[in-house]
């Protein structure tokens, strides 16, 4: 069409936002019309940013971000994909040197109008999907439900799916060799929208009248400047309003008195995943990846799509051949013909892929949906785009640390012993303090060290808003995180909040914020007397004491606070465990587990505290022998001990051992034992140990001992809830602080006929439920399993139904293999004279099926050298120069503390 043949007046191109068919039609219409100016629906404040769209580093999908200067959280987005008609119009204008401008309502007004109703965004897309650029509901709950113009037209045409109707009449429209007027589709769509506006008015979008008034004013200005030779690209819903003749005075009256805020705008990357969301900042299209393919494919779109799918399947190690592709194309075309469609659409191709390539399964089809139909594209913007200072600092660190933002979720393993990984960890932890949720800690591979971290990363477009909000705290990530941590410490009301913040400060390495947090922590800890809150606060403190080695952080200031909290918990926990209901007991049981772990960290990883301590303990017990011995050990170790040790031998023994391992010991061991056996049942064994040591934690044993005493109290008190008593018993057993016979005795008491079944079931849940290894404990200790079995089989039928839910919850947590093994052991029953039958331990009578005769010392001796190597306990040469091993090695090293390995 020549310019002389074009109808008078501006060229109104009504489009469907993010529609590839509309984008192709816009490009054809602009090529044919060659307008002198192009007007696009969008915020006018972004006119200065339009030249950046021609930058070769600008790669869609991208979005215009507008946020209020005084409240960065009040933000709006206008997303644009490569197949968006607005993007095509902008790029066409820039490529041809034609002026291009935005004509929609200014962002300063739209942000202020959405501030009070929770609509902190405007996505500028899917107008035909949701009415008016994602602003549905802007007038509050009383507003009319917005109509879907495409849905109305589809129903009128006899379609039950608006997407399928749009694809048939627009996306799959072909020329069939005939010349087509580029204006024809826009004229037809404008006629349809005019009919809808006559029936539905504003369609449930009262704010559209204000927006359209502003568009008309801008259109008048452009006509005055460029004449009628201009093109307007806007949502098809607005075309009838832009063509309506109104007065300038009437339009200005609609705009009078609009609220306004100061706003800033910039370009930010967007993603296909966000385009596919109907809420939040999404544009409301279901298949951006499919639309992008339709727009980019020069020909044969179905064949090219099936080839993409086959490539994806092959990358995932699924067998897909050329024959699969051919058959899938044939099936899709056949389905389209049977359904009366001009071309196979997304529904037909998806059905064909499911039947041919996925063998009828929806599991691999979900991969196609995620990777191709939606897509993982993440746009890019040039560095010259405006940004808040905090965003620029974050971008600089991302490049320095080689942490590229990606739309696809990925796992990141960090080794904190490496400088770059340690810097990455600090950055991610600082962003967490600033509430910028780029990365979340994840459960990585099993490791007891503190030098490894696992993160799960995914960059979402909303994070640019979060960065803008965090920019109020500072211009760099470090300064902003420091300022916010100090403010949070001052405003925190709970002790657990402060301890968690102290841990975050250490992880993020915020030396300027840590003193402020520590003062707040000391104040809160001194005033808080609630055991539950103290128990919630201790784990975070204990974890922070582990970070000094790897992160080179001084954690000594926390040690005193942590020790004080632990002491107060030991005093107040037993009374707090009485008189609890089921929910309170379950909650406190979790706190007991957390405190137990925390005390283990405190006693095993507390910071160095050089000093000299003397520990004297005297134990009196009953033994078959009365022994008196003297053991003197002098060496180069950190501990020098002089004590009295009991030995079952009589005589004098002198050994001089010299070791060549990492710890060089030269010692003289003189044992003089005199044994007197007056009565096999009435003997007294006295063990007095007096030691003087220099080490890293002089009071470690004291705190551990006091906690062990607390667990003994909890396990023995009948007034304590059953789940806590059972858990305390299990913790003592696992730590070796309770003999197996004593554990069996406590279980027998808890499962005795006089105990209510519900209490007994709670005890079982605490003892073998909800913790790793609970089921295996019953598998390997037939005596405990026999007690549980006898209790269950002896329970009255009317009470069994009451405890069944609790038992089911306990045993359902076990793995399938553990449950199957327990079932087989119970079905076989205890063997005659076996442990479960006699109750005398593993050494009495024949063992149960599947259990050995007892300890195989030869096999244990074979494993011991490897175990000692793993623990760092190098074998010491014996008297004959040979390394000690087996029973002799175990006897020789019986006094070597396991904790000496560090």
Short mmCIF file of C-alpha atoms in Angstrom, two decimals, residues 355-677:
data_model
loop_
_atom_site.label_atom_id
_atom_site.label_comp_id
_atom_site.label_asym_id
_atom_site.label_seq_id
_atom_site.Cartn_x
_atom_site.Cartn_y
_atom_site.Cartn_z
CA UNK A 355 2.00 -40.17 22.50
CA UNK A 356 5.12 -40.61 20.35
CA UNK A 357 8.15 -39.33 22.28
CA UNK A 358 6.95 -39.75 25.87
CA UNK A 359 5.15 -43.09 25.41
CA UNK A 360 2.01 -41.69 27.00
CA UNK A 361 3.76 -40.46 30.14
CA UNK A 362 3.34 -36.96 31.53
CA UNK A 363 6.65 -37.12 33.43
CA UNK A 364 8.98 -36.37 30.48
CA UNK A 365 6.29 -34.08 29.09
CA UNK A 366 6.66 -31.90 32.19
CA UNK A 367 10.28 -31.36 31.16
CA UNK A 368 9.14 -30.12 27.76
CA UNK A 369 6.64 -27.83 29.45
CA UNK A 370 9.28 -26.33 31.73
CA UNK A 371 12.23 -26.06 29.35
CA UNK A 372 10.58 -25.31 26.00
CA UNK A 373 6.93 -24.33 26.26
CA UNK A 374 7.66 -21.87 29.08
CA UNK A 375 11.40 -21.58 28.56
CA UNK A 376 14.32 -20.46 30.67
CA UNK A 377 15.37 -17.32 28.79
CA UNK A 378 16.69 -14.49 30.97
CA UNK A 379 17.24 -11.14 29.29
CA UNK A 380 20.20 -8.78 29.55
CA UNK A 381 20.53 -5.00 29.73
CA UNK A 382 23.61 -2.88 29.01
CA UNK A 383 25.70 -1.38 31.77
CA UNK A 384 24.72 2.09 30.62
CA UNK A 385 21.16 1.57 31.85
CA UNK A 386 20.35 3.60 34.99
CA UNK A 387 20.56 1.70 38.27
CA UNK A 388 20.66 2.43 41.99
CA UNK A 389 24.20 2.46 43.47
CA UNK A 390 23.55 -0.75 45.40
CA UNK A 391 22.59 -2.54 42.19
CA UNK A 392 25.79 -1.39 40.51
CA UNK A 393 27.88 -2.63 43.43
CA UNK A 394 26.07 -5.98 43.37
CA UNK A 395 26.60 -6.30 39.60
CA UNK A 396 30.31 -5.54 40.03
CA UNK A 397 30.69 -8.22 42.70
CA UNK A 398 28.74 -10.74 40.63
CA UNK A 399 31.22 -10.28 37.80
CA UNK A 400 34.26 -10.30 40.07
CA UNK A 401 33.15 -13.51 41.79
CA UNK A 402 31.86 -15.07 38.55
CA UNK A 403 28.35 -15.48 39.93
CA UNK A 404 26.15 -15.02 36.90
CA UNK A 405 22.44 -14.42 37.61
CA UNK A 406 20.41 -17.19 35.98
CA UNK A 407 16.68 -17.78 35.72
CA UNK A 408 17.12 -21.54 36.10
CA UNK A 409 17.55 -22.84 39.62
CA UNK A 410 20.98 -24.32 40.26
CA UNK A 411 23.00 -25.75 43.12
CA UNK A 412 26.25 -24.09 44.20
CA UNK A 413 28.84 -25.86 46.35
CA UNK A 414 31.31 -23.60 48.17
CA UNK A 415 34.61 -24.53 49.80
CA UNK A 416 35.25 -21.77 52.31
CA UNK A 417 38.96 -22.54 52.38
CA UNK A 418 39.17 -20.96 48.91
CA UNK A 419 39.21 -17.18 48.79
CA UNK A 420 36.75 -16.85 45.91
CA UNK A 421 34.25 -19.27 47.46
CA UNK A 422 34.54 -17.52 50.83
CA UNK A 423 33.82 -14.18 49.13
CA UNK A 424 30.80 -15.72 47.38
CA UNK A 425 29.51 -16.96 50.72
CA UNK A 426 29.87 -13.53 52.30
CA UNK A 427 28.00 -11.89 49.42
CA UNK A 428 25.11 -14.34 49.58
CA UNK A 429 24.81 -14.03 53.37
CA UNK A 430 24.86 -10.23 53.17
CA UNK A 431 22.10 -10.31 50.58
CA UNK A 432 20.05 -12.52 52.91
CA UNK A 433 20.36 -9.89 55.63
CA UNK A 434 19.12 -7.34 53.09
CA UNK A 435 16.16 -9.62 52.22
CA UNK A 436 17.37 -10.06 48.64
CA UNK A 437 16.44 -13.69 48.11
CA UNK A 438 18.84 -14.66 45.34
CA UNK A 439 20.23 -17.67 47.20
CA UNK A 440 18.96 -19.94 49.94
CA UNK A 441 21.13 -22.35 51.96
CA UNK A 442 20.56 -25.94 50.89
CA UNK A 443 21.37 -29.32 52.36
CA UNK A 444 24.58 -30.35 50.64
CA UNK A 445 26.57 -33.53 50.79
CA UNK A 446 27.09 -34.90 54.25
CA UNK A 447 29.94 -33.18 56.05
CA UNK A 448 30.67 -32.44 59.68
CA UNK A 449 33.12 -29.67 58.81
CA UNK A 450 32.39 -25.97 58.69
CA UNK A 451 34.30 -25.27 55.50
CA UNK A 452 31.59 -26.36 53.07
CA UNK A 453 28.34 -24.63 52.13
CA UNK A 454 25.61 -25.47 49.65
CA UNK A 455 23.33 -22.88 48.08
CA UNK A 456 20.33 -22.97 45.80
CA UNK A 457 20.37 -19.97 43.44
CA UNK A 458 17.72 -18.51 41.16
CA UNK A 459 17.53 -14.93 39.94
CA UNK A 460 14.02 -13.54 39.66
CA UNK A 461 13.15 -10.15 38.15
CA UNK A 462 11.52 -9.01 41.40
CA UNK A 463 14.96 -9.07 42.99
CA UNK A 464 15.68 -5.77 41.27
CA UNK A 465 12.89 -4.28 43.35
CA UNK A 466 14.32 -5.86 46.49
CA UNK A 467 17.73 -4.43 45.69
CA UNK A 468 16.17 -1.01 45.19
CA UNK A 469 14.46 -1.32 48.58
CA UNK A 470 17.71 -2.41 50.22
CA UNK A 471 19.41 0.61 48.65
CA UNK A 472 17.87 2.76 51.38
CA UNK A 473 20.35 1.18 53.84
CA UNK A 474 23.50 2.00 51.89
CA UNK A 475 25.21 2.33 48.54
CA UNK A 476 27.21 -0.91 48.76
CA UNK A 477 26.25 -4.39 49.82
CA UNK A 478 28.60 -4.26 52.82
CA UNK A 479 27.46 -0.88 54.12
CA UNK A 480 23.78 -1.67 53.56
CA UNK A 481 24.01 -5.04 55.34
CA UNK A 482 25.91 -3.47 58.25
CA UNK A 483 23.36 -0.70 58.68
CA UNK A 484 20.38 -3.04 58.49
CA UNK A 485 21.90 -5.56 60.92
CA UNK A 486 22.46 -2.80 63.48
CA UNK A 487 18.90 -1.58 63.07
CA UNK A 488 17.51 -5.09 63.45
CA UNK A 489 19.55 -5.66 66.61
CA UNK A 490 18.15 -2.48 68.15
CA UNK A 491 14.56 -3.34 67.28
CA UNK A 492 14.64 -7.08 68.06
CA UNK A 493 12.35 -8.13 70.90
CA UNK A 494 13.11 -11.86 71.16
CA UNK A 495 16.40 -13.38 72.24
CA UNK A 496 16.29 -15.92 69.41
CA UNK A 497 16.10 -13.09 66.88
CA UNK A 498 19.29 -11.54 68.24
CA UNK A 499 21.19 -14.84 68.32
CA UNK A 500 20.13 -15.61 64.75
CA UNK A 501 21.26 -12.12 63.74
CA UNK A 502 24.63 -12.67 65.45
CA UNK A 503 25.08 -15.85 63.44
CA UNK A 504 24.20 -14.02 60.23
CA UNK A 505 26.69 -11.27 61.01
CA UNK A 506 29.47 -13.80 61.47
CA UNK A 507 28.54 -15.62 58.30
CA UNK A 508 28.35 -12.35 56.36
CA UNK A 509 31.53 -11.03 58.01
CA UNK A 510 30.14 -7.72 59.24
CA UNK A 511 32.75 -6.61 61.82
CA UNK A 512 31.18 -3.19 62.33
CA UNK A 513 27.73 -4.62 63.04
CA UNK A 514 28.86 -7.42 65.35
CA UNK A 515 29.62 -5.26 68.43
CA UNK A 516 26.16 -3.71 68.23
CA UNK A 517 24.57 -7.14 67.95
CA UNK A 518 26.66 -8.50 70.82
CA UNK A 519 25.56 -5.69 73.14
CA UNK A 520 21.94 -6.35 72.27
CA UNK A 521 22.51 -10.07 72.78
CA UNK A 522 24.00 -9.59 76.23
CA UNK A 523 21.13 -7.32 77.26
CA UNK A 524 18.43 -9.72 76.04
CA UNK A 525 20.13 -12.78 77.55
CA UNK A 526 20.40 -11.13 80.97
CA UNK A 527 16.72 -10.25 81.07
CA UNK A 528 15.15 -13.34 79.53
CA UNK A 529 14.26 -16.15 81.94
CA UNK A 530 11.98 -18.27 79.76
CA UNK A 531 13.60 -21.69 79.20
CA UNK A 532 11.91 -22.12 75.85
CA UNK A 533 13.32 -18.87 74.49
CA UNK A 534 16.74 -19.67 75.93
CA UNK A 535 16.64 -23.07 74.26
CA UNK A 536 15.68 -21.45 70.95
CA UNK A 537 18.59 -19.02 71.22
CA UNK A 538 21.38 -21.43 72.17
CA UNK A 539 21.71 -23.42 68.89
CA UNK A 540 22.50 -20.35 66.81
CA UNK A 541 25.13 -19.25 69.31
CA UNK A 542 26.70 -22.70 69.36
CA UNK A 543 26.91 -22.77 65.57
CA UNK A 544 28.65 -19.42 65.47
CA UNK A 545 31.42 -20.73 67.72
CA UNK A 546 32.37 -23.14 64.94
CA UNK A 547 33.10 -20.47 62.35
CA UNK A 548 36.28 -19.01 63.81
CA UNK A 549 38.63 -21.56 62.26
CA UNK A 550 37.51 -21.30 58.63
CA UNK A 551 36.34 -17.68 58.52
CA UNK A 552 39.15 -16.30 60.75
CA UNK A 553 36.53 -14.62 62.91
CA UNK A 554 36.99 -13.99 66.62
CA UNK A 555 34.11 -15.72 68.36
CA UNK A 556 35.45 -15.45 71.91
CA UNK A 557 32.89 -12.79 72.81
CA UNK A 558 30.10 -15.28 72.23
CA UNK A 559 31.57 -18.06 74.38
CA UNK A 560 30.64 -16.48 77.71
CA UNK A 561 27.09 -15.72 76.61
CA UNK A 562 26.64 -19.22 75.22
CA UNK A 563 27.98 -20.87 78.37
CA UNK A 564 25.69 -18.75 80.54
CA UNK A 565 22.66 -19.68 78.46
CA UNK A 566 23.56 -23.36 78.66
CA UNK A 567 23.91 -23.22 82.44
CA UNK A 568 20.52 -21.51 82.82
CA UNK A 569 18.91 -24.09 80.55
CA UNK A 570 20.36 -26.93 82.62
CA UNK A 571 18.83 -25.41 85.75
CA UNK A 572 15.42 -24.52 84.35
CA UNK A 573 14.72 -27.35 81.90
CA UNK A 574 13.58 -30.15 84.27
CA UNK A 575 10.81 -28.09 85.89
CA UNK A 576 9.72 -26.82 82.47
CA UNK A 577 9.17 -30.38 81.21
CA UNK A 578 6.36 -31.17 83.63
CA UNK A 579 2.64 -30.56 83.21
CA UNK A 580 2.75 -30.29 79.40
CA UNK A 581 0.07 -31.20 76.92
CA UNK A 582 0.85 -33.20 73.77
CA UNK A 583 1.68 -30.18 71.61
CA UNK A 584 3.81 -28.54 74.28
CA UNK A 585 5.69 -31.79 74.90
CA UNK A 586 6.39 -32.26 71.21
CA UNK A 587 7.67 -28.69 70.94
CA UNK A 588 9.90 -29.04 73.99
CA UNK A 589 11.20 -32.38 72.72
CA UNK A 590 12.51 -30.57 69.64
CA UNK A 591 14.17 -28.01 71.87
CA UNK A 592 15.84 -30.76 73.90
CA UNK A 593 17.30 -32.16 70.68
CA UNK A 594 18.52 -28.71 69.63
CA UNK A 595 20.10 -27.99 73.02
CA UNK A 596 21.77 -31.41 73.04
CA UNK A 597 23.36 -30.70 69.67
CA UNK A 598 24.32 -27.19 70.74
CA UNK A 599 26.05 -28.37 73.91
CA UNK A 600 27.92 -30.91 71.83
CA UNK A 601 29.18 -28.04 69.67
CA UNK A 602 30.03 -25.91 72.70
CA UNK A 603 32.06 -28.64 74.35
CA UNK A 604 33.72 -29.73 71.11
CA UNK A 605 34.31 -26.47 69.27
CA UNK A 606 34.56 -23.70 71.83
CA UNK A 607 37.25 -21.10 71.19
CA UNK A 608 40.62 -21.51 72.78
CA UNK A 609 40.90 -20.44 76.41
CA UNK A 610 44.43 -21.19 77.58
CA UNK A 611 44.71 -21.90 81.22
CA UNK A 612 45.41 -24.49 83.87
CA UNK A 613 42.66 -26.43 85.51
CA UNK A 614 42.62 -29.12 88.16
CA UNK A 615 39.94 -31.75 88.11
CA UNK A 616 39.54 -34.13 90.98
CA UNK A 617 36.94 -36.88 90.98
CA UNK A 618 36.42 -39.77 93.34
CA UNK A 619 34.20 -42.68 92.44
CA UNK A 620 33.13 -45.47 94.71
CA UNK A 621 31.43 -48.54 93.37
CA UNK A 622 30.98 -52.23 93.81
CA UNK A 623 33.31 -54.58 91.97
CA UNK A 624 34.47 -58.15 92.23
CA UNK A 625 37.96 -56.98 93.11
CA UNK A 626 39.47 -54.25 95.23
CA UNK A 627 42.47 -52.83 93.42
CA UNK A 628 44.89 -50.13 94.24
CA UNK A 629 47.31 -48.92 91.63
CA UNK A 630 49.47 -46.00 90.73
CA UNK A 631 49.80 -44.78 87.16
CA UNK A 632 52.21 -42.00 86.31
CA UNK A 633 52.35 -40.66 82.77
CA UNK A 634 54.79 -37.94 81.79
CA UNK A 635 55.07 -36.79 78.18
CA UNK A 636 54.95 -33.96 75.72
CA UNK A 637 51.19 -33.91 75.35
CA UNK A 638 49.06 -30.88 76.24
CA UNK A 639 47.77 -32.72 79.30
CA UNK A 640 49.90 -34.04 82.18
CA UNK A 641 47.99 -36.30 84.50
CA UNK A 642 48.88 -37.96 87.75
CA UNK A 643 46.29 -40.23 89.19
CA UNK A 644 45.32 -43.44 90.80
CA UNK A 645 43.91 -46.10 88.55
CA UNK A 646 42.41 -49.44 89.32
CA UNK A 647 43.88 -52.49 87.63
CA UNK A 648 42.91 -56.11 87.98
CA UNK A 649 46.53 -57.32 88.04
CA UNK A 650 49.00 -57.81 90.89
CA UNK A 651 52.59 -56.98 90.40
CA UNK A 652 54.95 -54.35 89.19
CA UNK A 653 55.20 -53.47 85.57
CA UNK A 654 57.49 -50.93 83.97
CA UNK A 655 57.14 -49.91 80.36
CA UNK A 656 58.95 -47.22 78.48
CA UNK A 657 57.26 -46.29 75.19
CA UNK A 658 58.58 -43.99 72.54
CA UNK A 659 56.27 -43.02 69.67
CA UNK A 660 57.23 -41.68 66.28
CA UNK A 661 53.82 -40.30 65.32
CA UNK A 662 52.64 -36.69 65.27
CA UNK A 663 52.47 -36.67 69.07
CA UNK A 664 55.87 -37.69 70.46
CA UNK A 665 55.41 -39.17 73.91
CA UNK A 666 58.12 -40.34 76.26
CA UNK A 667 56.59 -41.87 79.32
CA UNK A 668 57.41 -44.10 82.19
CA UNK A 669 54.51 -46.19 83.33
CA UNK A 670 54.83 -47.81 86.66
CA UNK A 671 51.87 -49.84 87.86
CA UNK A 672 51.93 -51.31 91.31
CA UNK A 673 48.69 -53.10 91.98
CA UNK A 674 47.67 -54.95 95.01
CA UNK A 675 44.43 -56.82 94.81
CA UNK A 676 42.49 -58.07 97.77
CA UNK A 677 39.27 -60.00 97.20
#
